[in-house]
CSV table of C-alpha atoms in Angstrom, one decimal:
chain,number,residue,atom,x,y,z
J,1,MET,CA,123.6,58.6,5.9
J,2,ALA,CA,125.0,58.1,9.6
J,3,SER,CA,128.0,60.1,10.5
J,4,LYS,CA,131.1,58.3,11.4
J,5,SER,CA,130.9,59.5,14.9
J,6,GLU,CA,127.3,58.2,15.1
J,7,GLY,CA,128.4,55.0,13.9
J,8,GLY,CA,131.5,54.8,16.6
J,9,ILE,CA,128.9,55.5,19.4
J,10,GLY,CA,126.6,52.8,18.1
J,11,GLU,CA,129.5,50.3,18.1
J,12,THR,CA,130.6,51.4,21.7
J,13,VAL,CA,127.0,50.9,22.9
J,14,ARG,CA,126.8,47.6,21.4
J,15,THR,CA,130.3,46.6,22.7
J,16,LEU,CA,129.2,47.7,26.4
J,17,PHE,CA,126.0,45.9,26.0
J,18,TRP,CA,127.4,42.4,24.9
J,19,ALA,CA,130.3,42.9,27.5
J,20,LEU,CA,127.7,43.2,30.3
J,21,VAL,CA,125.6,40.2,29.1
J,22,ILE,CA,128.7,38.1,29.1
J,23,ALA,CA,129.9,39.6,32.5
J,24,GLY,CA,126.3,38.7,33.8
J,25,ILE,CA,126.2,35.1,32.5
J,26,PHE,CA,129.9,34.6,33.8
J,27,ARG,CA,128.8,35.8,37.2
J,28,THR,CA,125.5,33.9,37.3
J,29,LEU,CA,126.9,30.3,36.0
J,30,PHE,CA,130.5,30.5,37.1
J,31,PHE,CA,132.2,32.5,39.6
J,32,GLN,CA,130.9,35.5,41.7
J,33,PRO,CA,133.5,37.8,43.4
J,34,PHE,CA,133.5,38.3,47.4
J,35,TRP,CA,135.4,40.7,49.5
J,36,ILE,CA,136.0,39.5,53.3
J,37,PRO,CA,134.5,42.4,55.3
J,38,SER,CA,134.7,40.8,58.8
J,39,GLY,CA,137.1,38.7,61.0
J,40,SER,CA,134.7,35.7,61.3
J,41,MET,CA,137.0,33.3,59.5
J,42,LYS,CA,140.3,34.3,60.7
J,43,ASP,CA,143.0,33.1,60.3
J,44,THR,CA,141.7,31.2,57.3
J,45,LEU,CA,140.4,34.2,55.7
J,46,LEU,CA,141.6,37.8,56.6
J,47,ILE,CA,139.8,41.0,56.3
J,48,GLY,CA,140.6,42.4,52.8
J,49,ASP,CA,140.9,39.1,51.1
J,50,PHE,CA,139.3,38.9,47.8
J,51,LEU,CA,138.0,35.7,46.4
J,52,PHE,CA,135.9,34.2,43.3
J,53,VAL,CA,133.2,32.0,44.6
J,54,ASN,CA,132.8,28.6,42.5
J,55,LYS,CA,129.1,28.6,41.9
J,56,MET,CA,129.4,25.4,40.0
J,57,ALA,CA,130.2,23.4,43.0
J,58,TYR,CA,126.6,23.0,44.2
J,59,GLY,CA,124.4,23.6,41.4
J,60,TYR,CA,122.0,26.7,40.9
J,61,SER,CA,119.3,28.1,43.0
J,62,ARG,CA,117.2,31.5,42.8
J,63,TYR,CA,120.2,33.0,44.8
J,64,SER,CA,122.5,32.3,42.1
J,65,CYS,CA,121.6,35.5,40.2
J,66,PRO,CA,122.9,38.9,41.0
J,67,PHE,CA,120.4,41.2,42.7
J,68,SER,CA,118.4,38.2,44.3
J,69,SER,CA,116.6,38.9,47.3
J,70,PRO,CA,114.2,36.8,49.6
J,71,GLY,CA,111.2,38.3,47.7
J,72,PHE,CA,112.7,38.4,44.1
J,73,SER,CA,115.1,36.8,41.7
J,74,PRO,CA,115.9,37.0,38.2
J,75,CYS,CA,116.6,33.4,38.2
J,76,PRO,CA,113.3,31.5,38.1
J,77,VAL,CA,114.6,28.5,40.0
J,78,ASP,CA,112.7,26.0,42.1
J,79,GLY,CA,115.0,24.2,44.7
J,80,ARG,CA,118.4,23.8,43.0
J,81,LEU,CA,119.4,22.9,39.4
J,82,PHE,CA,122.2,20.4,38.7
J,83,ALA,CA,122.6,20.1,42.5
J,84,SER,CA,125.7,18.5,44.1
J,85,GLU,CA,126.0,18.0,47.7
J,86,PRO,CA,128.5,20.1,49.8
J,87,GLU,CA,131.0,18.3,51.9
J,88,ARG,CA,131.8,18.8,55.6
J,89,GLY,CA,134.6,21.4,55.9
J,90,ASP,CA,133.8,23.3,52.8
J,91,VAL,CA,134.1,27.2,53.0
J,92,VAL,CA,130.6,28.3,51.6
J,93,VAL,CA,129.0,31.5,50.7
J,94,PHE,CA,125.3,31.6,51.1
J,95,ARG,CA,122.5,33.9,51.5
J,96,HIS,CA,121.6,34.5,55.0
J,97,PRO,CA,118.0,33.1,55.6
J,98,THR,CA,116.4,36.1,56.6
J,99,LYS,CA,118.7,38.9,55.6
J,100,ASN,CA,119.5,40.0,52.1
J,101,VAL,CA,123.2,39.5,52.9
J,102,ASP,CA,125.8,36.9,51.8
J,103,PHE,CA,127.8,35.3,54.4
J,104,ILE,CA,130.9,33.1,54.3
J,105,LYS,CA,131.4,30.3,56.9
J,106,ARG,CA,132.7,26.7,57.1
J,107,LEU,CA,130.1,23.9,56.8
J,108,ILE,CA,130.2,21.8,60.0
J,109,GLY,CA,126.9,20.0,60.1
J,110,LEU,CA,125.2,17.9,57.5
J,111,PRO,CA,121.5,16.9,57.6
J,112,GLY,CA,120.8,14.6,60.1
J,113,ASP,CA,123.8,15.6,62.4
J,114,ARG,CA,123.9,16.4,66.2
J,115,ILE,CA,126.1,19.4,66.8
J,116,GLN,CA,127.2,20.7,70.1
J,117,MET,CA,129.9,22.8,71.8
J,118,VAL,CA,131.2,21.9,75.1
J,119,HIS,CA,133.6,24.2,76.7
J,120,GLY,CA,134.8,25.5,73.5
J,121,VAL,CA,135.3,22.1,71.8
J,122,LEU,CA,133.1,21.1,68.9
J,123,GLN,CA,131.1,17.8,69.4
J,124,ILE,CA,129.7,16.2,66.1
J,125,ASN,CA,127.3,13.4,66.8
J,126,GLY,CA,128.4,13.1,70.5
J,127,GLN,CA,132.1,12.7,69.7
J,128,PRO,CA,134.6,15.6,70.3
J,129,VAL,CA,136.6,16.6,67.2
J,130,LYS,CA,140.3,16.3,67.2
J,131,LEU,CA,142.2,19.4,68.4
J,132,GLU,CA,146.1,20.2,68.1
J,133,ASP,CA,148.0,23.0,69.6
J,134,GLY,CA,148.8,25.6,66.5
J,135,GLY,CA,150.8,28.2,68.5
J,136,GLN,CA,149.6,31.7,68.2
J,137,PHE,CA,148.3,33.9,65.7
J,138,ALA,CA,149.3,37.4,65.9
J,139,GLU,CA,148.3,40.5,64.1
J,140,THR,CA,148.5,44.4,64.6
J,141,TYR,CA,146.2,45.8,66.9
J,142,ALA,CA,145.0,48.6,64.9
J,143,PRO,CA,141.7,49.4,62.5
J,144,GLN,CA,141.2,46.8,59.9
J,145,GLY,CA,139.6,47.1,56.6
J,146,PRO,CA,137.2,49.7,55.3
J,147,GLN,CA,135.0,49.5,58.4
J,148,GLY,CA,137.8,50.1,60.7
J,149,GLY,CA,137.0,47.5,63.3
J,150,LEU,CA,139.7,46.5,66.0
J,151,PRO,CA,140.6,42.9,66.4
J,152,ARG,CA,139.8,41.0,69.9
J,153,CYS,CA,143.0,39.7,71.7
J,154,ALA,CA,143.6,37.1,74.3
J,155,ASN,CA,146.5,39.2,75.7
J,156,ALA,CA,144.1,42.3,76.0
J,157,PRO,CA,144.4,45.1,76.8
J,158,VAL,CA,147.1,46.1,74.1
J,159,GLY,CA,147.9,49.6,72.9
J,160,GLU,CA,147.3,50.5,69.3
J,161,GLY,CA,150.2,49.1,67.1
J,162,ALA,CA,150.9,46.3,69.6
J,163,ASP,CA,150.9,42.6,68.9
J,164,CYS,CA,147.5,41.3,69.4
J,165,ILE,CA,147.7,37.5,70.1
J,166,LYS,CA,145.1,34.6,69.9
J,167,PRO,CA,145.7,31.1,70.6
J,168,ARG,CA,145.4,29.0,67.4
J,169,GLN,CA,144.4,25.2,67.1
J,170,PHE,CA,144.3,22.6,64.3
J,171,GLU,CA,140.8,21.2,64.1
J,172,THR,CA,140.2,17.9,62.2
J,173,LEU,CA,136.7,17.2,61.1
J,174,PRO,CA,135.3,13.4,61.0
J,175,ASN,CA,136.0,13.4,57.2
J,176,GLY,CA,139.4,14.4,57.6
J,177,VAL,CA,139.2,18.1,56.8
J,178,ARG,CA,141.9,19.7,59.0
J,179,HIS,CA,141.9,23.7,59.4
J,180,ASP,CA,142.8,26.4,61.9
J,181,ILE,CA,140.6,27.9,64.5
J,182,LEU,CA,141.1,30.7,66.8
J,183,ASN,CA,139.4,30.7,70.2
J,184,ILE,CA,140.3,33.2,72.9
J,185,VAL,CA,138.0,31.9,75.6
J,186,ASN,CA,136.3,28.6,76.4
J,187,ASP,CA,133.5,30.1,78.5
J,188,GLY,CA,131.7,32.4,76.1
J,189,PRO,CA,128.1,32.5,75.1
J,190,ALA,CA,128.8,30.2,72.3
J,191,ASP,CA,131.1,27.9,74.0
J,192,ASP,CA,128.6,25.8,75.9
J,193,THR,CA,125.4,25.1,73.7
J,194,PRO,CA,122.4,22.9,73.5
J,195,VAL,CA,122.6,19.9,71.0
J,196,PHE,CA,121.4,21.2,67.5
J,197,VAL,CA,119.9,18.5,65.3
J,198,VAL,CA,120.4,19.7,61.7
J,199,PRO,CA,117.2,19.4,59.7
J,200,GLU,CA,116.8,17.7,56.3
J,201,GLY,CA,117.7,19.8,53.5
J,202,GLN,CA,119.6,22.2,55.8
J,203,TYR,CA,123.2,22.9,57.1
J,204,PHE,CA,125.2,24.1,60.3
J,205,MET,CA,127.5,26.8,59.6
J,206,MET,CA,130.4,28.3,61.8
J,207,GLY,CA,133.2,30.7,61.7
J,208,ASP,CA,136.8,29.6,62.4
J,209,ASN,CA,137.1,32.6,64.5
J,210,ARG,CA,135.1,31.0,67.2
J,211,ASP,CA,134.7,33.9,69.6
J,212,ASN,CA,133.8,36.4,66.9
J,213,SER,CA,131.5,34.8,64.4
J,214,GLU,CA,127.6,35.3,63.8
J,215,ASP,CA,127.0,31.7,62.8
J,216,SER,CA,124.6,28.8,63.3
J,217,ARG,CA,125.2,28.7,67.2
J,218,PHE,CA,122.9,31.5,67.3
J,219,PRO,CA,119.3,31.5,66.4
J,220,GLN,CA,117.8,33.8,63.7
J,221,SER,CA,115.4,35.1,66.6
J,222,ILE,CA,118.4,37.0,68.3
J,223,GLY,CA,120.3,38.1,64.8
J,224,GLY,CA,122.1,34.7,64.3
J,225,VAL,CA,122.1,32.7,61.3
J,226,GLY,CA,120.5,29.4,62.4
J,227,PHE,CA,119.9,26.5,60.0
J,228,VAL,CA,121.0,27.2,56.4
J,229,PRO,CA,118.8,25.8,53.6
J,230,ALA,CA,120.3,24.2,50.5
J,231,GLU,CA,118.8,26.7,48.4
J,232,ASN,CA,120.6,29.4,50.0
J,233,LEU,CA,124.1,28.2,49.2
J,234,ILE,CA,125.7,30.2,46.7
J,235,GLY,CA,129.1,28.7,46.1
J,236,ARG,CA,132.2,27.3,47.7
J,237,ALA,CA,135.3,29.4,48.2
J,238,ASP,CA,138.4,27.6,46.9
J,239,ARG,CA,141.1,30.3,46.6
J,240,VAL,CA,142.1,33.7,47.7
J,241,MET,CA,143.3,35.6,44.6
J,242,PHE,CA,144.2,39.2,46.2
J,243,SER,CA,144.4,40.5,49.7
J,244,SER,CA,145.0,44.0,51.0
J,245,ALA,CA,145.2,45.0,54.8
J,246,GLY,CA,144.2,48.6,54.0
J,247,LYS,CA,141.1,50.6,53.4
J,248,SER,CA,141.5,50.4,49.9
J,249,LEU,CA,143.1,48.2,47.4
J,250,PHE,CA,144.7,51.3,45.7
J,251,TYR,CA,146.8,51.4,48.8
J,252,ILE,CA,149.7,49.2,47.4
J,253,TRP,CA,151.9,49.2,50.5
J,254,THR,CA,149.0,47.3,52.5
J,255,TRP,CA,149.0,44.4,49.7
J,256,ARG,CA,149.6,40.9,51.4
J,257,MET,CA,151.6,39.3,48.6
J,258,ASP,CA,151.8,35.9,50.5
J,259,ARG,CA,148.1,35.7,50.4
J,260,PHE,CA,147.6,36.2,46.5
J,261,PHE,CA,146.4,32.8,44.8
J,262,LYS,CA,146.4,31.1,48.2
J,263,ALA,CA,144.4,27.9,48.5
J,264,ILE,CA,141.5,28.0,51.0
J,265,GLU,CA,141.8,25.1,53.4
């Protein structure tokens, strides 16, 4: 006859097992947590923003399962199941085509599009996007997040603790999606590019922080992202759930209360 303590341990193990199963199903089919580690999507997303990625938005691929890698996936999926086409302007989490790392960028180019940067201005199919002055984006020049990186400033050099300023613009894409971009200079290595023709079944991604983003403007051969295959899409970022400017979420005094449950545009 089992003792009361043995029965209690067995019940605890069963409870934990089913809790893990339910959490795994939830994470695989519905939402995946994502923590913003870098400033490539400022000021749409800030270092320390925490969000849930909507995995139902584009259907499911082998990268939809946790712990998937280029050579292995617990999800035996060929292509995408229940596929739905992403829209230009979506903020997308995807698996890097050659690195086993998840990235988050804005979808700029659809299959067949011709994408180019000319003096820092985005051109889509030969037409420059609409730009409007958005004033300035100011942040404190100080180490940011767990990695402790320092932001780039248009008013550099500035001392630690001073205001770090970047010009902000409102960019409107051809389908009407309007969002913020930051652009410190217009003559950097990614401000004048050749024309990129997006292949069928692939997408062109860019960061909103245009001078501080590893994205499709840089080929994979030099460490960039290049074109992103459709099967690498994991989901769409719709809303910031929580945000902390400090090294740890336990630093309550660094919480950004104004960003809790903030819609991502």
